[in-house]
Amino acid sequence: MKGSKRWLIISILGTCILLLASCGEVQRSSGKGLDEEVIVVNIAHGNQPSEPIGQLAEKWKELAEEESNGRLKLNIYPSSQLGSEKDVVEQAIMGNNVIIFTGYDFLMDYVPDAGILTAPYLTDDFDQLLELTTTDWFGDLEGQLNTEGIEIVNTTTIYGERHLMTVDPVESPEDLKGRKIRVPNNSMYIKTFEAFGASPTPMPLSDTYTGMQQGLIDGAENPLPVLAGSKTNEVAKHLTLTEHTKIMSPWIAGTEFMDTLPEDIVEIIEQTGIEAAEYGREVMMEENEKVLEEFVAQGIEIHEVDLEPFKERAESVYTSFPEWTDGLYKTVQSLVEEQ
């Protein structure tokens, strides 16, 4: 009950911050003349500023403001400052001037089929994932999301390959039995780690360190730079390279807000978003190597494991969502094979 009240308060505070920011959505700029308007867009994500997503967001701000000749102002809110991912998605749908970094797994609440894009071991590489977003099948998903008030602003952001960091060693799915693993609060990750035999424990990314420090969880999963950014390596000394999910994630806004923007501003936001995503992917690859080296130097034990037992367990995930369109997995796999 206390937890529920806490998240209600956080949600209300996040909404208040966004409403205050929205009051300045269109501002007069003293340096651009009295009749010229500056459009303010809030960019929200749950990662630390130093992580690849944080660096991507800052690059996006730089590119968009420069390309718009000052007509655009992007305010960056990292570390879930505007509220939890679910809360800010709702705020976007309500029409607030926010673009949020979210996951297709979170968008399952609106269009269930979208969640398959974050299912375990779906593709062999990131390029296969990105290619899926160019298909008619994905275009249909976008149309369904539009009906729910959601506009995908960018589809090309690579979040990374997710691995597992735990207090005790994990070398097979059997080692996960009963282990409490922090996961995002959505059904895809919950079902994935249930399939692995763990006890998935949803909580905000920002609470991971404290949760592990206090013994509330036994481990967490995320790309390497995110594990480092959340300081998971300070409270867990075993890294298992499970590669259980390759993640590309969308930046989304509310269709109501996007419809208020001039067409050229929308084009600038989208095009600079693509450029920033390319930059972010390079940063992510560099950070992966750097973080792995740092983990080794810190004495973190690295476990390179046989992935087949994990893949076999993961197969049950694809039959765990009765709300999915019949034959969805086969449809997606046929699209991958056509590439």
PDB file of C-alpha atoms in Angstrom, residues 90-269:
ATOM      1  CA  GLU A  90       0.462   8.326 -20.512  1.00  0.00           C
ATOM      2  CA  GLN A  91       1.419  11.986 -20.216  1.00  0.00           C
ATOM      3  CA  ALA A  92       2.472  11.980 -23.875  1.00  0.00           C
ATOM      4  CA  ILE A  93      -0.868  10.484 -24.914  1.00  0.00           C
ATOM      5  CA  MET A  94      -2.597  13.231 -22.931  1.00  0.00           C
ATOM      6  CA  GLY A  95      -0.977  15.796 -25.241  1.00  0.00           C
ATOM      7  CA  ASN A  96       1.986  17.029 -23.214  1.00  0.00           C
ATOM      8  CA  ASN A  97       4.976  18.348 -25.168  1.00  0.00           C
ATOM      9  CA  VAL A  98       7.171  15.362 -24.437  1.00  0.00           C
ATOM     10  CA  ILE A  99       9.068  12.770 -26.457  1.00  0.00           C
ATOM     11  CA  ILE A 100       9.951   9.721 -24.370  1.00  0.00           C
ATOM     12  CA  PHE A 101      12.346   6.839 -24.872  1.00  0.00           C
ATOM     13  CA  THR A 102      10.306   3.715 -24.253  1.00  0.00           C
ATOM     14  CA  GLY A 103      10.151   0.080 -25.322  1.00  0.00           C
ATOM     15  CA  TYR A 104       7.936  -1.929 -27.639  1.00  0.00           C
ATOM     16  CA  ASP A 105       7.303  -4.088 -24.585  1.00  0.00           C
ATOM     17  CA  PHE A 106       5.668  -1.091 -22.864  1.00  0.00           C
ATOM     18  CA  LEU A 107       3.643  -0.370 -26.002  1.00  0.00           C
ATOM     19  CA  MET A 108       2.082  -3.835 -25.683  1.00  0.00           C
ATOM     20  CA  ASP A 109      -0.456  -2.228 -23.369  1.00  0.00           C
ATOM     21  CA  TYR A 110      -1.836  -0.405 -26.431  1.00  0.00           C
ATOM     22  CA  VAL A 111      -0.977  -2.695 -29.360  1.00  0.00           C
ATOM     23  CA  PRO A 112      -0.085  -6.199 -28.091  1.00  0.00           C
ATOM     24  CA  ASP A 113       1.747  -7.343 -31.244  1.00  0.00           C
ATOM     25  CA  ALA A 114       4.368  -4.614 -30.766  1.00  0.00           C
ATOM     26  CA  GLY A 115       5.853  -6.569 -27.874  1.00  0.00           C
ATOM     27  CA  ILE A 116       7.333  -9.270 -30.080  1.00  0.00           C
ATOM     28  CA  LEU A 117      10.070  -6.823 -31.088  1.00  0.00           C
ATOM     29  CA  THR A 118      11.549  -7.216 -27.587  1.00  0.00           C
ATOM     30  CA  ALA A 119      11.034 -10.968 -27.285  1.00  0.00           C
ATOM     31  CA  PRO A 120      14.083 -13.077 -26.353  1.00  0.00           C
ATOM     32  CA  TYR A 121      16.399 -14.340 -29.093  1.00  0.00           C
ATOM     33  CA  LEU A 122      14.152 -12.984 -31.867  1.00  0.00           C
ATOM     34  CA  THR A 123      16.937 -12.124 -34.344  1.00  0.00           C
ATOM     35  CA  ASP A 124      20.642 -12.774 -34.736  1.00  0.00           C
ATOM     36  CA  ASP A 125      21.690  -9.134 -35.031  1.00  0.00           C
ATOM     37  CA  PHE A 126      20.504  -5.540 -34.733  1.00  0.00           C
ATOM     38  CA  ASP A 127      20.332  -4.923 -38.468  1.00  0.00           C
ATOM     39  CA  GLN A 128      17.683  -7.632 -38.814  1.00  0.00           C
ATOM     40  CA  LEU A 129      15.655  -5.874 -36.115  1.00  0.00           C
ATOM     41  CA  LEU A 130      15.987  -2.479 -37.793  1.00  0.00           C
ATOM     42  CA  GLU A 131      14.959  -3.942 -41.136  1.00  0.00           C
ATOM     43  CA  LEU A 132      11.684  -5.094 -39.588  1.00  0.00           C
ATOM     44  CA  THR A 133      10.714  -1.442 -39.044  1.00  0.00           C
ATOM     45  CA  THR A 134      10.752  -0.864 -42.819  1.00  0.00           C
ATOM     46  CA  THR A 135       8.125  -3.538 -43.542  1.00  0.00           C
ATOM     47  CA  ASP A 136       4.389  -3.209 -44.213  1.00  0.00           C
ATOM     48  CA  TRP A 137       3.819  -5.316 -41.099  1.00  0.00           C
ATOM     49  CA  PHE A 138       5.505  -2.648 -38.959  1.00  0.00           C
ATOM     50  CA  GLY A 139       3.644   0.101 -40.813  1.00  0.00           C
ATOM     51  CA  ASP A 140       0.412  -1.536 -39.712  1.00  0.00           C
ATOM     52  CA  LEU A 141       1.640  -1.518 -36.097  1.00  0.00           C
ATOM     53  CA  GLU A 142       2.348   2.211 -36.384  1.00  0.00           C
ATOM     54  CA  GLY A 143      -1.154   2.794 -37.674  1.00  0.00           C
ATOM     55  CA  GLN A 144      -2.646   0.937 -34.720  1.00  0.00           C
ATOM     56  CA  LEU A 145      -0.504   2.955 -32.294  1.00  0.00           C
ATOM     57  CA  ASN A 146      -1.658   6.185 -33.945  1.00  0.00           C
ATOM     58  CA  THR A 147      -5.225   5.129 -33.228  1.00  0.00           C
ATOM     59  CA  GLU A 148      -4.220   4.891 -29.545  1.00  0.00           C
ATOM     60  CA  GLY A 149      -2.782   8.419 -29.625  1.00  0.00           C
ATOM     61  CA  ILE A 150       0.864   7.348 -29.957  1.00  0.00           C
ATOM     62  CA  GLU A 151       3.266   8.605 -32.624  1.00  0.00           C
ATOM     63  CA  ILE A 152       6.611   6.876 -33.179  1.00  0.00           C
ATOM     64  CA  VAL A 153       9.148   9.659 -33.695  1.00  0.00           C
ATOM     65  CA  ASN A 154      12.227   7.470 -34.163  1.00  0.00           C
ATOM     66  CA  THR A 155      12.613   3.739 -34.885  1.00  0.00           C
ATOM     67  CA  THR A 156      16.389   3.529 -35.338  1.00  0.00           C
ATOM     68  CA  THR A 157      17.729   3.729 -31.780  1.00  0.00           C
ATOM     69  CA  ILE A 158      19.725   0.715 -30.629  1.00  0.00           C
ATOM     70  CA  TYR A 159      19.613   0.260 -26.872  1.00  0.00           C
ATOM     71  CA  GLY A 160      21.932  -2.712 -26.721  1.00  0.00           C
ATOM     72  CA  GLU A 161      22.278  -6.387 -26.009  1.00  0.00           C
ATOM     73  CA  ARG A 162      20.996  -7.329 -22.571  1.00  0.00           C
ATOM     74  CA  HIS A 163      22.989  -9.468 -20.143  1.00  0.00           C
ATOM     75  CA  LEU A 164      22.574 -10.638 -16.560  1.00  0.00           C
ATOM     76  CA  MET A 165      24.476  -9.411 -13.482  1.00  0.00           C
ATOM     77  CA  THR A 166      23.965 -11.264 -10.215  1.00  0.00           C
ATOM     78  CA  VAL A 167      25.229 -11.571  -6.650  1.00  0.00           C
ATOM     79  CA  ASP A 168      25.875 -15.299  -7.108  1.00  0.00           C
ATOM     80  CA  PRO A 169      27.110 -17.016 -10.301  1.00  0.00           C
ATOM     81  CA  VAL A 170      24.655 -18.036 -13.005  1.00  0.00           C
ATOM     82  CA  GLU A 171      25.863 -20.481 -15.639  1.00  0.00           C
ATOM     83  CA  SER A 172      22.583 -22.102 -16.676  1.00  0.00           C
ATOM     84  CA  PRO A 173      18.834 -21.484 -16.348  1.00  0.00           C
ATOM     85  CA  GLU A 174      18.807 -23.908 -13.412  1.00  0.00           C
ATOM     86  CA  ASP A 175      20.964 -21.457 -11.454  1.00  0.00           C
ATOM     87  CA  LEU A 176      18.201 -18.859 -11.747  1.00  0.00           C
ATOM     88  CA  LYS A 177      15.616 -20.906  -9.872  1.00  0.00           C
ATOM     89  CA  GLY A 178      14.076 -18.705  -7.189  1.00  0.00           C
ATOM     90  CA  ARG A 179      16.470 -15.807  -7.868  1.00  0.00           C
ATOM     91  CA  LYS A 180      14.829 -12.379  -7.714  1.00  0.00           C
ATOM     92  CA  ILE A 181      15.892 -10.515 -10.842  1.00  0.00           C
ATOM     93  CA  ARG A 182      15.039  -6.853 -11.410  1.00  0.00           C
ATOM     94  CA  VAL A 183      13.173  -6.385 -14.679  1.00  0.00           C
ATOM     95  CA  PRO A 184      11.235  -3.507 -16.263  1.00  0.00           C
ATOM     96  CA  ASN A 185       7.601  -3.391 -15.237  1.00  0.00           C
ATOM     97  CA  ASN A 186       6.062  -5.063 -18.281  1.00  0.00           C
ATOM     98  CA  SER A 187       4.812  -8.509 -19.155  1.00  0.00           C
ATOM     99  CA  MET A 188       7.489  -9.340 -21.755  1.00  0.00           C
ATOM    100  CA  TYR A 189      10.387  -9.268 -19.311  1.00  0.00           C
ATOM    101  CA  ILE A 190       8.334 -10.826 -16.554  1.00  0.00           C
ATOM    102  CA  LYS A 191       7.392 -13.784 -18.771  1.00  0.00           C
ATOM    103  CA  THR A 192      10.937 -14.087 -20.148  1.00  0.00           C
ATOM    104  CA  PHE A 193      12.508 -14.461 -16.720  1.00  0.00           C
ATOM    105  CA  GLU A 194       9.732 -16.721 -15.542  1.00  0.00           C
ATOM    106  CA  ALA A 195      10.601 -18.931 -18.513  1.00  0.00           C
ATOM    107  CA  PHE A 196      14.244 -18.898 -17.393  1.00  0.00           C
ATOM    108  CA  GLY A 197      13.096 -20.091 -13.950  1.00  0.00           C
ATOM    109  CA  ALA A 198      13.761 -16.847 -12.063  1.00  0.00           C
ATOM    110  CA  SER A 199      11.430 -14.734  -9.926  1.00  0.00           C
ATOM    111  CA  PRO A 200      11.188 -11.509 -11.952  1.00  0.00           C
ATOM    112  CA  THR A 201      10.886  -8.418  -9.758  1.00  0.00           C
ATOM    113  CA  PRO A 202       9.677  -5.275 -11.534  1.00  0.00           C
ATOM    114  CA  MET A 203      11.095  -1.982 -10.274  1.00  0.00           C
ATOM    115  CA  PRO A 204      12.335   1.299 -11.766  1.00  0.00           C
ATOM    116  CA  LEU A 205      15.887   1.218 -13.090  1.00  0.00           C
ATOM    117  CA  SER A 206      16.830   3.981 -10.649  1.00  0.00           C
ATOM    118  CA  ASP A 207      15.989   1.670  -7.695  1.00  0.00           C
ATOM    119  CA  THR A 208      18.177  -1.222  -8.852  1.00  0.00           C
ATOM    120  CA  TYR A 209      21.255  -0.343  -6.786  1.00  0.00           C
ATOM    121  CA  THR A 210      19.341   0.152  -3.552  1.00  0.00           C
ATOM    122  CA  GLY A 211      17.224  -2.930  -4.174  1.00  0.00           C
ATOM    123  CA  MET A 212      20.278  -5.133  -4.556  1.00  0.00           C
ATOM    124  CA  GLN A 213      22.119  -3.449  -1.695  1.00  0.00           C
ATOM    125  CA  GLN A 214      19.180  -4.175   0.625  1.00  0.00           C
ATOM    126  CA  GLY A 215      18.796  -7.765  -0.589  1.00  0.00           C
ATOM    127  CA  LEU A 216      15.417  -7.158  -2.215  1.00  0.00           C
ATOM    128  CA  ILE A 217      16.759  -8.546  -5.493  1.00  0.00           C
ATOM    129  CA  ASP A 218      19.543 -10.966  -6.413  1.00  0.00           C
ATOM    130  CA  GLY A 219      20.420  -9.523  -9.794  1.00  0.00           C
ATOM    131  CA  ALA A 220      19.490  -7.345 -12.721  1.00  0.00           C
ATOM    132  CA  GLU A 221      19.609  -7.455 -16.496  1.00  0.00           C
ATOM    133  CA  ASN A 222      20.440  -4.739 -19.013  1.00  0.00           C
ATOM    134  CA  PRO A 223      23.046  -3.751 -21.608  1.00  0.00           C
ATOM    135  CA  LEU A 224      26.551  -3.392 -20.172  1.00  0.00           C
ATOM    136  CA  PRO A 225      26.656   0.442 -20.158  1.00  0.00           C
ATOM    137  CA  VAL A 226      23.318   0.525 -18.319  1.00  0.00           C
ATOM    138  CA  LEU A 227      24.510  -1.978 -15.720  1.00  0.00           C
ATOM    139  CA  ALA A 228      27.541   0.239 -15.168  1.00  0.00           C
ATOM    140  CA  GLY A 229      25.462   3.426 -15.169  1.00  0.00           C
ATOM    141  CA  SER A 230      23.155   2.053 -12.488  1.00  0.00           C
ATOM    142  CA  LYS A 231      26.239   0.908 -10.493  1.00  0.00           C
ATOM    143  CA  THR A 232      25.006  -2.679 -10.435  1.00  0.00           C
ATOM    144  CA  ASN A 233      28.650  -3.786 -10.618  1.00  0.00           C
ATOM    145  CA  GLU A 234      29.228  -2.317  -7.153  1.00  0.00           C
ATOM    146  CA  VAL A 235      26.772  -4.709  -5.514  1.00  0.00           C
ATOM    147  CA  ALA A 236      26.950  -7.754  -7.820  1.00  0.00           C
ATOM    148  CA  LYS A 237      30.150  -9.436  -8.914  1.00  0.00           C
ATOM    149  CA  HIS A 238      28.987 -11.963 -11.521  1.00  0.00           C
ATOM    150  CA  LEU A 239      28.219 -11.080 -15.147  1.00  0.00           C
ATOM    151  CA  THR A 240      26.561 -13.739 -17.309  1.00  0.00           C
ATOM    152  CA  LEU A 241      26.632 -12.981 -21.046  1.00  0.00           C
ATOM    153  CA  THR A 242      23.161 -14.289 -21.819  1.00  0.00           C
ATOM    154  CA  GLU A 243      22.494 -11.977 -24.803  1.00  0.00           C
ATOM    155  CA  HIS A 244      18.851 -12.746 -24.062  1.00  0.00           C
ATOM    156  CA  THR A 245      17.452  -9.741 -25.906  1.00  0.00           C
ATOM    157  CA  LYS A 246      18.730  -7.413 -28.594  1.00  0.00           C
ATOM    158  CA  ILE A 247      16.914  -4.154 -28.080  1.00  0.00           C
ATOM    159  CA  MET A 248      16.003  -1.378 -30.453  1.00  0.00           C
ATOM    160  CA  SER A 249      13.635   1.040 -28.780  1.00  0.00           C
ATOM    161  CA  PRO A 250      11.407   3.817 -30.085  1.00  0.00           C
ATOM    162  CA  TRP A 251      11.118   7.439 -29.084  1.00  0.00           C
ATOM    163  CA  ILE A 252       7.422   8.236 -28.992  1.00  0.00           C
ATOM    164  CA  ALA A 253       5.188  11.259 -28.570  1.00  0.00           C
ATOM    165  CA  GLY A 254       1.457  11.848 -28.429  1.00  0.00           C
ATOM    166  CA  THR A 255      -0.203  12.287 -31.817  1.00  0.00           C
ATOM    167  CA  GLU A 256      -2.130  15.223 -30.352  1.00  0.00           C
ATOM    168  CA  PHE A 257       1.097  17.111 -29.607  1.00  0.00           C
ATOM    169  CA  MET A 258       2.831  16.166 -32.879  1.00  0.00           C
ATOM    170  CA  ASP A 259      -0.193  17.394 -34.842  1.00  0.00           C
ATOM    171  CA  THR A 260       0.324  20.874 -33.374  1.00  0.00           C
ATOM    172  CA  LEU A 261       3.842  21.178 -34.801  1.00  0.00           C
ATOM    173  CA  PRO A 262       4.694  22.737 -38.189  1.00  0.00           C
ATOM    174  CA  GLU A 263       5.625  20.123 -40.816  1.00  0.00           C
ATOM    175  CA  ASP A 264       9.185  21.415 -41.179  1.00  0.00           C
ATOM    176  CA  ILE A 265       9.721  21.169 -37.413  1.00  0.00           C
ATOM    177  CA  VAL A 266       8.452  17.576 -37.395  1.00  0.00           C
ATOM    178  CA  GLU A 267      10.859  16.786 -40.238  1.00  0.00           C
ATOM    179  CA  ILE A 268      13.759  18.343 -38.332  1.00  0.00           C
ATOM    180  CA  ILE A 269      12.914  16.367 -35.182  1.00  0.00           C
TER     181      ILE A 269
END
